[in-house]
mmCIF file with all atom_site columns, C-alpha atoms in Angstrom:
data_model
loop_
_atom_site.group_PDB
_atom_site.id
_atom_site.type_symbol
_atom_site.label_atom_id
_atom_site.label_alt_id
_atom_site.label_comp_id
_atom_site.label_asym_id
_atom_site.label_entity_id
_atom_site.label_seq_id
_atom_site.pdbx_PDB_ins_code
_atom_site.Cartn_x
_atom_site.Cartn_y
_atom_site.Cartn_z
_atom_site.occupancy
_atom_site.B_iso_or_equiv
_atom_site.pdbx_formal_charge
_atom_site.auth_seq_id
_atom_site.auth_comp_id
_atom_site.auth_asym_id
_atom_site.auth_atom_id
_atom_site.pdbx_PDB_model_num
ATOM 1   C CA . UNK Z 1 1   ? 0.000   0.000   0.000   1.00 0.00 ? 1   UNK Z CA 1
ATOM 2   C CA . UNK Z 1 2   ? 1.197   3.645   -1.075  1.00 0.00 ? 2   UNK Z CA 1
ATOM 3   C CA . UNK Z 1 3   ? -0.517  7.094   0.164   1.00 0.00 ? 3   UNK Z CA 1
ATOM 4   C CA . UNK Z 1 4   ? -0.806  9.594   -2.890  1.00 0.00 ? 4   UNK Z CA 1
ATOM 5   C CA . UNK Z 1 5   ? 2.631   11.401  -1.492  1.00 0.00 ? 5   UNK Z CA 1
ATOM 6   C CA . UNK Z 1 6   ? 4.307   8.268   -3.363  1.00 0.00 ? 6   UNK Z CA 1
ATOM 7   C CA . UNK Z 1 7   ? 2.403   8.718   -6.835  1.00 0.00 ? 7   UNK Z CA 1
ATOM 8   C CA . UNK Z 1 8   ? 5.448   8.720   -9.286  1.00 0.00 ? 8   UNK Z CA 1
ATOM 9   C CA . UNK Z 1 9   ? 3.881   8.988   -13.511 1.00 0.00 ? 9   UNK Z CA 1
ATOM 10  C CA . UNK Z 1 10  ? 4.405   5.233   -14.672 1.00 0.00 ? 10  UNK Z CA 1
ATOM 11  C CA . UNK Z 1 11  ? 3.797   3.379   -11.452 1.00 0.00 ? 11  UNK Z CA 1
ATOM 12  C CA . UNK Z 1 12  ? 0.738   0.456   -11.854 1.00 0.00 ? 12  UNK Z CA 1
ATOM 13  C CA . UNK Z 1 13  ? -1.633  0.722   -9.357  1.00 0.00 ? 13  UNK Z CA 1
ATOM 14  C CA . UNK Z 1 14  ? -4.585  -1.899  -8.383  1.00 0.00 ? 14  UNK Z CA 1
ATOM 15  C CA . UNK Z 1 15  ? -7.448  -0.740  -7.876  1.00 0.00 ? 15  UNK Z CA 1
ATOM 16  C CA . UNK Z 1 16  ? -10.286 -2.646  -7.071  1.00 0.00 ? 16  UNK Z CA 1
ATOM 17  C CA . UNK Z 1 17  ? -8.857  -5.702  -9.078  1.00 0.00 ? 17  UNK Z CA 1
ATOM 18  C CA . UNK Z 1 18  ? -8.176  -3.728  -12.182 1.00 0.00 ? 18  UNK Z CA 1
ATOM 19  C CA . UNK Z 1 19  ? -4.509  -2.736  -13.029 1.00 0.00 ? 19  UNK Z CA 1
ATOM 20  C CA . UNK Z 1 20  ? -4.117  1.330   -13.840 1.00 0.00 ? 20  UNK Z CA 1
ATOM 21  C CA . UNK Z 1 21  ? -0.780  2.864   -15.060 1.00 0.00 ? 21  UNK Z CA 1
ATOM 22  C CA . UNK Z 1 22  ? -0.520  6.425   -13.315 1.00 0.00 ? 22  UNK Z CA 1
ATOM 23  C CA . UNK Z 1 23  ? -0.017  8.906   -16.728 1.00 0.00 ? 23  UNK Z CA 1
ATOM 24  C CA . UNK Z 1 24  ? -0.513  12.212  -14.990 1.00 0.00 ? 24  UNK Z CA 1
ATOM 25  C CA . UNK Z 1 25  ? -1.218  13.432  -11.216 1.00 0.00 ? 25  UNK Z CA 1
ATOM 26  C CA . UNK Z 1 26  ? -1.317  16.984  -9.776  1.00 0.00 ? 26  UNK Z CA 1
ATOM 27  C CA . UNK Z 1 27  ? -2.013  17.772  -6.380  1.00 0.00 ? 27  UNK Z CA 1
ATOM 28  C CA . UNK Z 1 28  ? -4.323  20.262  -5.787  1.00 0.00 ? 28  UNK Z CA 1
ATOM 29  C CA . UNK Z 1 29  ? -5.218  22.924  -2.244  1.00 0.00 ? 29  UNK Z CA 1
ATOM 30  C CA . UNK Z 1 30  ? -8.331  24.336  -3.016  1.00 0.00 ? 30  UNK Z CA 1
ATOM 31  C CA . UNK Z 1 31  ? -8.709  27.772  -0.685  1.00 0.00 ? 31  UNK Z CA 1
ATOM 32  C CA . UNK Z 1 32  ? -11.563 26.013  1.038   1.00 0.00 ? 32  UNK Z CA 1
ATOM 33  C CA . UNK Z 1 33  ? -11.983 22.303  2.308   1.00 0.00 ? 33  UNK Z CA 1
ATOM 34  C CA . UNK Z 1 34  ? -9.580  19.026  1.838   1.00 0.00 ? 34  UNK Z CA 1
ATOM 35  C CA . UNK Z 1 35  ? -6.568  18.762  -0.516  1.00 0.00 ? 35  UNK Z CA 1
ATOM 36  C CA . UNK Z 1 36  ? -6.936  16.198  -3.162  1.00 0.00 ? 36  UNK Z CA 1
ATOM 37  C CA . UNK Z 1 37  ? -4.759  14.354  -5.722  1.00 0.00 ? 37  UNK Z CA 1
ATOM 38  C CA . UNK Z 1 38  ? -6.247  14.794  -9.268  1.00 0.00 ? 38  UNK Z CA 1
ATOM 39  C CA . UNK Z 1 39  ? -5.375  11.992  -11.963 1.00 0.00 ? 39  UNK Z CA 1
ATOM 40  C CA . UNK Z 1 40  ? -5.103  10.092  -15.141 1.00 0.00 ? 40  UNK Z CA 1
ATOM 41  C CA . UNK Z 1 41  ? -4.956  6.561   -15.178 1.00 0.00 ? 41  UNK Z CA 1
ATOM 42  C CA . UNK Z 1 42  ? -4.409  4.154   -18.095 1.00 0.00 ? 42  UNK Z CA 1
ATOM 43  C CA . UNK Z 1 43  ? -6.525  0.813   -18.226 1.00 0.00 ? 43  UNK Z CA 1
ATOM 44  C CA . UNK Z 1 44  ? -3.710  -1.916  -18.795 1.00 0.00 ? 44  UNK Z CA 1
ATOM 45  C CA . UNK Z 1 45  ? -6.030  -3.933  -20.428 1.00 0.00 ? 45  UNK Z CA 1
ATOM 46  C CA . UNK Z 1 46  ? -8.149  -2.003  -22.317 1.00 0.00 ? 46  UNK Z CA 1
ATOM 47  C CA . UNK Z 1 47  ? -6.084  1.061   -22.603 1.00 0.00 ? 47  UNK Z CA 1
ATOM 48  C CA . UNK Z 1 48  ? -8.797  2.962   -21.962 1.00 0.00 ? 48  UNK Z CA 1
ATOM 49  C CA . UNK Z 1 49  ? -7.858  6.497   -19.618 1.00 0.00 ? 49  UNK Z CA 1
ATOM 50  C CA . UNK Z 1 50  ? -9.957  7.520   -17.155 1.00 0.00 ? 50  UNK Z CA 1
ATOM 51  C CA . UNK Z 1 51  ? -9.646  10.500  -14.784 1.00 0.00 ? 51  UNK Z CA 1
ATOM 52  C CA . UNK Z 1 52  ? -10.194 9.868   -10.713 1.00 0.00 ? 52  UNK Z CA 1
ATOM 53  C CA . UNK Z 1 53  ? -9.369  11.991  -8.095  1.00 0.00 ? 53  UNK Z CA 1
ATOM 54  C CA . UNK Z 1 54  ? -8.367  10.677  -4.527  1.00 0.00 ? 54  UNK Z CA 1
ATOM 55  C CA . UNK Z 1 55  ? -8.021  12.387  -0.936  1.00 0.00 ? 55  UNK Z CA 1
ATOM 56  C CA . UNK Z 1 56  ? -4.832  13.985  -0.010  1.00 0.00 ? 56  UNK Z CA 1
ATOM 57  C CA . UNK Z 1 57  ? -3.203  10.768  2.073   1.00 0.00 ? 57  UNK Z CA 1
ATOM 58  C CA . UNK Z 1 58  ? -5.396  7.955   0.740   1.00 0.00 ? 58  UNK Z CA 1
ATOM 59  C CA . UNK Z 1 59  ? -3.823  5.098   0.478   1.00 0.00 ? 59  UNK Z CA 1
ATOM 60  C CA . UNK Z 1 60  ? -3.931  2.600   -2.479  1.00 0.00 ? 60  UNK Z CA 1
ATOM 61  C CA . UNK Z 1 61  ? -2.583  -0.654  -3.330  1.00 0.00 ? 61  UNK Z CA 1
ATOM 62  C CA . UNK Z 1 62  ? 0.821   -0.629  -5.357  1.00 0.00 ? 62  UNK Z CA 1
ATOM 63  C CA . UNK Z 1 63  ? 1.098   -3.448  -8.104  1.00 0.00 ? 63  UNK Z CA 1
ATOM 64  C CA . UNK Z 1 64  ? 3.828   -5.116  -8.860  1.00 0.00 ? 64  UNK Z CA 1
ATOM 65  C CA . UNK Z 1 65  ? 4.943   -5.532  -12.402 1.00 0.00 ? 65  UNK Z CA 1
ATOM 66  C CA . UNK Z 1 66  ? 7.666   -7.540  -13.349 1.00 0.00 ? 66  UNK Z CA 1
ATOM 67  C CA . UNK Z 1 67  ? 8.588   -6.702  -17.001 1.00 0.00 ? 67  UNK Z CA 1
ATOM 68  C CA . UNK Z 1 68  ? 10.570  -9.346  -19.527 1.00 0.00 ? 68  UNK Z CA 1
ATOM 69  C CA . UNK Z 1 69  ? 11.483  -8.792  -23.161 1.00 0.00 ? 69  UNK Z CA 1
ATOM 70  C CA . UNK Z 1 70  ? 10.323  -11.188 -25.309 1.00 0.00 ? 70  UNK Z CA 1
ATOM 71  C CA . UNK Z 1 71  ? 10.322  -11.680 -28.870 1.00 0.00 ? 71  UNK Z CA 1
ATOM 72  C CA . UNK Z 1 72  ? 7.032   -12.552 -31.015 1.00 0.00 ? 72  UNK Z CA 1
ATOM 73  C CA . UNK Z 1 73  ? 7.235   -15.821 -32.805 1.00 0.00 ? 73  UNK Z CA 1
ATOM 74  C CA . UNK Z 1 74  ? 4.007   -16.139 -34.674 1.00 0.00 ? 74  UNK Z CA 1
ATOM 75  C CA . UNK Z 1 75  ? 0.021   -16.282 -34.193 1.00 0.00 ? 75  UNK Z CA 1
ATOM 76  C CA . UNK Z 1 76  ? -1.252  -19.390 -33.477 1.00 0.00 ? 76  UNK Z CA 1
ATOM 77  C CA . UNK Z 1 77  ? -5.305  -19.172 -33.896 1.00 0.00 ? 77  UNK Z CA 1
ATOM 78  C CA . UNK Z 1 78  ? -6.476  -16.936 -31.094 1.00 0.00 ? 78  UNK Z CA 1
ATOM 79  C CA . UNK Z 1 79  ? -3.168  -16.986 -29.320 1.00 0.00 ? 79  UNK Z CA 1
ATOM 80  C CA . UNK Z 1 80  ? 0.328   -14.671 -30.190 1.00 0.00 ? 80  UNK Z CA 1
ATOM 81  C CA . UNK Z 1 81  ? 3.200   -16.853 -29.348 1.00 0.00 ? 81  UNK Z CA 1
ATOM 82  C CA . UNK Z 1 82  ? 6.420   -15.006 -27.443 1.00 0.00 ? 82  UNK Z CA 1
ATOM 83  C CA . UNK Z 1 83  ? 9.894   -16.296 -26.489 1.00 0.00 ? 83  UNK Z CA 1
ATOM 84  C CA . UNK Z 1 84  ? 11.185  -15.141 -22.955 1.00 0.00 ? 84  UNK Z CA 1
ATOM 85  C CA . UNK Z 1 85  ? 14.581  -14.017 -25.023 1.00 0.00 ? 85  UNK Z CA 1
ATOM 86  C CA . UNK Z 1 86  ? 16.271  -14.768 -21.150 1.00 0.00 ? 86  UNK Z CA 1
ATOM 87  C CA . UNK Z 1 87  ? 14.792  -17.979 -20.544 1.00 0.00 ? 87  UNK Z CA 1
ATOM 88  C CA . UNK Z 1 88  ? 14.011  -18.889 -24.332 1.00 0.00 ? 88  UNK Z CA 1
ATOM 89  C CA . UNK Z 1 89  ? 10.667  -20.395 -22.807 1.00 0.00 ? 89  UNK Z CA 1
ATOM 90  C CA . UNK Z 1 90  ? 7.522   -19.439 -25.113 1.00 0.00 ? 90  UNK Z CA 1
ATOM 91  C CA . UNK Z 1 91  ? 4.526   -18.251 -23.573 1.00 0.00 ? 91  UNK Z CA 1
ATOM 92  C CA . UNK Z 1 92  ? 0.849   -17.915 -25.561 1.00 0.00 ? 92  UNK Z CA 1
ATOM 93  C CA . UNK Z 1 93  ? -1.107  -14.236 -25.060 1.00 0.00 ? 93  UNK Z CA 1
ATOM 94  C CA . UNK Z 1 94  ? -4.606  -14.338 -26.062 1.00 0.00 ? 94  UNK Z CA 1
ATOM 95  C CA . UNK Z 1 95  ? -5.991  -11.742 -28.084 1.00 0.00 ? 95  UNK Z CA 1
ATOM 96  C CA . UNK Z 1 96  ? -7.808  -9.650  -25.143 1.00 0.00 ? 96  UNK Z CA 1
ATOM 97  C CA . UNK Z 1 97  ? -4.578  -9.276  -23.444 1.00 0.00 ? 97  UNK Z CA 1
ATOM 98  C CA . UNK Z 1 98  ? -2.371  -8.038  -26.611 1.00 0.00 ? 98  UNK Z CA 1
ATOM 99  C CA . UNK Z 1 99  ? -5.641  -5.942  -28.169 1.00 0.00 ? 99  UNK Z CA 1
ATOM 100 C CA . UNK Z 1 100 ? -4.806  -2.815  -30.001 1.00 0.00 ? 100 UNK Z CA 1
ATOM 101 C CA . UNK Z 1 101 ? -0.578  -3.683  -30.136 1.00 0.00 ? 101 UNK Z CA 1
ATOM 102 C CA . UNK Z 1 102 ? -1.127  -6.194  -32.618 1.00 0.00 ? 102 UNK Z CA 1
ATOM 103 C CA . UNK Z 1 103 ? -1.219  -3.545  -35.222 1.00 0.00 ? 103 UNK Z CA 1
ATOM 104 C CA . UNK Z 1 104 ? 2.590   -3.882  -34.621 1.00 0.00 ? 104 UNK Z CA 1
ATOM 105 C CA . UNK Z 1 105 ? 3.644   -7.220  -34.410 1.00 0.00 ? 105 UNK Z CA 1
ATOM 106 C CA . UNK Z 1 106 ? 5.593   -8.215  -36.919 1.00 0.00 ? 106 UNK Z CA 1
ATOM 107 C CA . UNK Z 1 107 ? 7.286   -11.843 -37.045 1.00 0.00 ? 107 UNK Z CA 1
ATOM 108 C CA . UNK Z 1 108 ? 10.908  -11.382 -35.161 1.00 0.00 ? 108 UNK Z CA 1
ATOM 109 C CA . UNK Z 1 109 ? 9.950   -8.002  -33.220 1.00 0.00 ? 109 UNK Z CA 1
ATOM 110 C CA . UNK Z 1 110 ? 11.350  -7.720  -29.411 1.00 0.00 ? 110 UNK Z CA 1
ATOM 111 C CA . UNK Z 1 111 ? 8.653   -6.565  -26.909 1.00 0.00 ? 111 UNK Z CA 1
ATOM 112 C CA . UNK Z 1 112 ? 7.879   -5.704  -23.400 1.00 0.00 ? 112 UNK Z CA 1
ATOM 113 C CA . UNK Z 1 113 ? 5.415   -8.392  -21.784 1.00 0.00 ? 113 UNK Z CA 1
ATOM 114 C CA . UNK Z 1 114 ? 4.841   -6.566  -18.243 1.00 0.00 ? 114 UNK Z CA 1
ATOM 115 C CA . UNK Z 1 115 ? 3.522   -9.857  -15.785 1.00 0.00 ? 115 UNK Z CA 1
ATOM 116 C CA . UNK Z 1 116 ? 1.392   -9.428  -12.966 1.00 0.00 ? 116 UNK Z CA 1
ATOM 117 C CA . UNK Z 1 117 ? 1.558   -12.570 -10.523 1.00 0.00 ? 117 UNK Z CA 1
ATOM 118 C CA . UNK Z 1 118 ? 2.729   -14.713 -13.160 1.00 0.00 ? 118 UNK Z CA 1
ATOM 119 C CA . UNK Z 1 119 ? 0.338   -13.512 -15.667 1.00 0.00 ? 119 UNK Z CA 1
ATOM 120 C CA . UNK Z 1 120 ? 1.076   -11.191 -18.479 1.00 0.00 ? 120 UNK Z CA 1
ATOM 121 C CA . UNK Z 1 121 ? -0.993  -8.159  -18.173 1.00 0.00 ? 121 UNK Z CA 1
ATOM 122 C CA . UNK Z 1 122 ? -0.357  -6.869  -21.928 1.00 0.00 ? 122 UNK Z CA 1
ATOM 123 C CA . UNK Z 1 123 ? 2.152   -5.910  -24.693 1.00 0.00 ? 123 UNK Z CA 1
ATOM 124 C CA . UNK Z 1 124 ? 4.346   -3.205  -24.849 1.00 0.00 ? 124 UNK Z CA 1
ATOM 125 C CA . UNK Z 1 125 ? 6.184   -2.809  -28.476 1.00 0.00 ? 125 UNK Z CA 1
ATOM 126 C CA . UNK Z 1 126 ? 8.968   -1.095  -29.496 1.00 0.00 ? 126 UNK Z CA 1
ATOM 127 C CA . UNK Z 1 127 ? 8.709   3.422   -30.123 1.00 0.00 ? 127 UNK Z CA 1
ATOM 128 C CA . UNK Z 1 128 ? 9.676   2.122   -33.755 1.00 0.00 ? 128 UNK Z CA 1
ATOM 129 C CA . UNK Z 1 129 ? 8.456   -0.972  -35.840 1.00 0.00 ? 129 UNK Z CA 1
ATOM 130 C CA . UNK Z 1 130 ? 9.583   -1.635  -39.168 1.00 0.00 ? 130 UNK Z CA 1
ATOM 131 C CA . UNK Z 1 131 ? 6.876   -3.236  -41.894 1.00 0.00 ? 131 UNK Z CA 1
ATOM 132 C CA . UNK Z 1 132 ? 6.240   -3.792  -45.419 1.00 0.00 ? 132 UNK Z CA 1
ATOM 133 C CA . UNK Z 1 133 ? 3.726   -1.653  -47.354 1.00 0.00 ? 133 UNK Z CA 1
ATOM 134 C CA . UNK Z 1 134 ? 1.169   -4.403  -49.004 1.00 0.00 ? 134 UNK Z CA 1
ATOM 135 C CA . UNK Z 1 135 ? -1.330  -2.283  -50.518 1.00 0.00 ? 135 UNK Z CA 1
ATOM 136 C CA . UNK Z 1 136 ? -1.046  1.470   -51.864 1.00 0.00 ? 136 UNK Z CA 1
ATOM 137 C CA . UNK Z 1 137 ? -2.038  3.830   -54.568 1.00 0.00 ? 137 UNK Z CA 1
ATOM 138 C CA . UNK Z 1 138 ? 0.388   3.965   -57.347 1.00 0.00 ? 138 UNK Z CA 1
ATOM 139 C CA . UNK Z 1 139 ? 2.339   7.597   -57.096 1.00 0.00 ? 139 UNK Z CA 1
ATOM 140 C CA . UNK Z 1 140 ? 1.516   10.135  -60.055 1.00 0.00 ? 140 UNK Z CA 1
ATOM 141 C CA . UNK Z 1 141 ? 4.561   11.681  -61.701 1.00 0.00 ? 141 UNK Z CA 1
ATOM 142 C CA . UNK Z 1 142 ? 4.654   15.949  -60.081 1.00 0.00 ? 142 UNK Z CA 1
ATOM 143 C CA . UNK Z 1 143 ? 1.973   14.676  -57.246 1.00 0.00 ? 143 UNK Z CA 1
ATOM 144 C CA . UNK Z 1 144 ? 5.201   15.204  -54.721 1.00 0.00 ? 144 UNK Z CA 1
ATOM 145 C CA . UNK Z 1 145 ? 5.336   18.775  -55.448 1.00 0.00 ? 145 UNK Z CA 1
ATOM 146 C CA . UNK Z 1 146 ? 2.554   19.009  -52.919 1.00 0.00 ? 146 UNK Z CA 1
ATOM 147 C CA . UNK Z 1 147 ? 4.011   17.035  -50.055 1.00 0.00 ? 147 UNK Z CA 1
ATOM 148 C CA . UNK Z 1 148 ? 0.405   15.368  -49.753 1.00 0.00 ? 148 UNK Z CA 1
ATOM 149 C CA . UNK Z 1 149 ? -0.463  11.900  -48.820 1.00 0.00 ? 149 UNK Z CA 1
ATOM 150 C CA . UNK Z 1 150 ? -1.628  8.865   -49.521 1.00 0.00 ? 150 UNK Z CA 1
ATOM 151 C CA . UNK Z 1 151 ? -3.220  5.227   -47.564 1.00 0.00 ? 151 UNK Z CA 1
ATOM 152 C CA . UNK Z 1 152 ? -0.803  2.226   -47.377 1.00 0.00 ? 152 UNK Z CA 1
ATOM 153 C CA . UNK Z 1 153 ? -1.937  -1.079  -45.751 1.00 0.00 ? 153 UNK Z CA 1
ATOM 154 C CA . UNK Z 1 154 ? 1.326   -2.400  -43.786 1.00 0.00 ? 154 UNK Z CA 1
ATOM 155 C CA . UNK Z 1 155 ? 1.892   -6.388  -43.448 1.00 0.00 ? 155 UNK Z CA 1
ATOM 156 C CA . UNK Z 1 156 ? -0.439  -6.444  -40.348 1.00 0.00 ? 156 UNK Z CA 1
ATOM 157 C CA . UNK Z 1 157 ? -3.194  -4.605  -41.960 1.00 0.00 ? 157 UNK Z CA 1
ATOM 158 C CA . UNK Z 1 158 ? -2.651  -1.545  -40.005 1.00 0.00 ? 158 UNK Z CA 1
ATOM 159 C CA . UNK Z 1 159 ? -3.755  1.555   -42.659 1.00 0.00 ? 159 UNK Z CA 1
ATOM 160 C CA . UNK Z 1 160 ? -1.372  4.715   -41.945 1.00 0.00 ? 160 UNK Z CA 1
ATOM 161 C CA . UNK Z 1 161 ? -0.878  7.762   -44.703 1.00 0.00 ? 161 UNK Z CA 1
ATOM 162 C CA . UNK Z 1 162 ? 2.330   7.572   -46.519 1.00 0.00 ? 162 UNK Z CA 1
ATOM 163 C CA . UNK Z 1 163 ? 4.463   10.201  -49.121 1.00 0.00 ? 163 UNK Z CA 1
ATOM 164 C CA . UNK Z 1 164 ? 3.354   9.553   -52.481 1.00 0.00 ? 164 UNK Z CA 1
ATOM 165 C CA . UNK Z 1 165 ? 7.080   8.519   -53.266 1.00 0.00 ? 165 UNK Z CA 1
ATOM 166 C CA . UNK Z 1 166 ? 6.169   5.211   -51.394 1.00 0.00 ? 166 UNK Z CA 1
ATOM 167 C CA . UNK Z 1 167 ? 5.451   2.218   -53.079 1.00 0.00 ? 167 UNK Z CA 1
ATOM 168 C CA . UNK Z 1 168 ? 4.008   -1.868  -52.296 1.00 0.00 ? 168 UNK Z CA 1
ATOM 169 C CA . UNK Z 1 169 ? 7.117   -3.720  -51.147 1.00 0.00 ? 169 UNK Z CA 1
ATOM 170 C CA . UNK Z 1 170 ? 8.729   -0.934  -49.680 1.00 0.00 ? 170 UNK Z CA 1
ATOM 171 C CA . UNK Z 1 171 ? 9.607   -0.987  -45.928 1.00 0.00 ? 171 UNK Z CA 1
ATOM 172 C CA . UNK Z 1 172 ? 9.020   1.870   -43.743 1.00 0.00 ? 172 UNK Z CA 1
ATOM 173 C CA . UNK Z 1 173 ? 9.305   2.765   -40.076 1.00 0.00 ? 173 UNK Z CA 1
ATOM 174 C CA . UNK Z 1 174 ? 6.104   3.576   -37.980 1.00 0.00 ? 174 UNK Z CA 1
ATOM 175 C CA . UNK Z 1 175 ? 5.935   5.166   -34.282 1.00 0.00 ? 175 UNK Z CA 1
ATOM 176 C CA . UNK Z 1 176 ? 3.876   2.907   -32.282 1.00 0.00 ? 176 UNK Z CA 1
ATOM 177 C CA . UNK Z 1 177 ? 3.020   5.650   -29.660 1.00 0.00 ? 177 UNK Z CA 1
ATOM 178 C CA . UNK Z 1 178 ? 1.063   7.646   -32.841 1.00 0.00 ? 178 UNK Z CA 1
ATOM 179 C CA . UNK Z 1 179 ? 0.810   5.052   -35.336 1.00 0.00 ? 179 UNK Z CA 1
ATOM 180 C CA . UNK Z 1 180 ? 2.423   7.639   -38.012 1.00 0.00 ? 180 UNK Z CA 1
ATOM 181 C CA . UNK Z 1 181 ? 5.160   7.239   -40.775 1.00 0.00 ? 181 UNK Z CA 1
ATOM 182 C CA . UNK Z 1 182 ? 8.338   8.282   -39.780 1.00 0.00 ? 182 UNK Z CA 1
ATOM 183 C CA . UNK Z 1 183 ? 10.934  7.115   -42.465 1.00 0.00 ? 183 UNK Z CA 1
ATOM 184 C CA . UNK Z 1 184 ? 11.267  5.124   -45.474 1.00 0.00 ? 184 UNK Z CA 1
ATOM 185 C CA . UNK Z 1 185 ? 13.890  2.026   -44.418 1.00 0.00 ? 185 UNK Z CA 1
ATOM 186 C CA . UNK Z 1 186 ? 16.300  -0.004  -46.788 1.00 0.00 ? 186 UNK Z CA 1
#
């Protein structure tokens, strides 16, 4: 158990059985009445943020994460397979538990799989992924005068707006934390 005096952004707290990851706190003495801790917390498995305020001193329960780097293997049905790259054991995530970073797994990519009592709690990729454009508009000859855009569908079927000098089978990089182009790589 912590009081709000330890709130540090990026520290998991349980609350209630669900696992929040603190994103933003500010502690606040109104003029009048009780101070109070004002936050934003991150749903760890549904990513969804929320914002909940809590009494100056409260104390909540701390959780516990112990975070391993993994590497994804492959999809197996409803299951993503990883390799503990310490331990080289492989361990199945279902679906719910990877949700919306599976827009970024590509076949060889090292992750962060935070665990929680044994269980992972999630998937954290990498600030850059690298993946092949499948799917995009030709590029018209003078259209990059403009410095416009155009839809490519990546290898994982993620859609993201690309230069027009980008073509299918090129490889570009992506940030994970927007889900924008960054670069073209070779």
């Amino acid at each position: 158990m912590i009081t709000t005096a330890d709130f540090r952004n990026g520290i998991t707290l349980d609350l209630d059985g669900t696992l929040y990851t603190l994103v933003y706190f500010q502690h606040v003495k109104p003029g009048k009445g009780g101070a109070f801790v004002r936050t934003r917390l991150k749903n760890l498995k549904t990513g969804a943020v929320i914002e909940k305020t809590f009494r100056a001193g409260e104390r909540v329960e701390l959780a516990i994460l112990d975070k391993r780097r993994m590497q994804y293997l492959y999809r197996d049905g409803t299951n993503y397979l990883f390799m503990d790259l310490d331990t080289y054991e492989q361990l199945p995530i279902s679906e719910e538990e990877v949700g919306e970073t599976a827009k970024y797994l590509v076949e060889g990519v090292t992750v962060e799989v935070p665990l929680y009592e044994g269980k992972p709690v999630g998937v954290e990729p990498p600030v850059f992924v690298d993946m092949e454009v499948v799917e995009t508009a030709p590029g018209v000859k003078g259209d990059t005068a403009s410095g416009g855009s155009k839809p490519a569908t990546l290898e994982t079927g993620l859609v993201i707006n690309v230069p027009f000098f980008i073509e299918v089978g090129n490889r570009v990089r992506v940030d994970t934390r927007s889900g924008e182009y960054v670069e073209r790589v070779e």
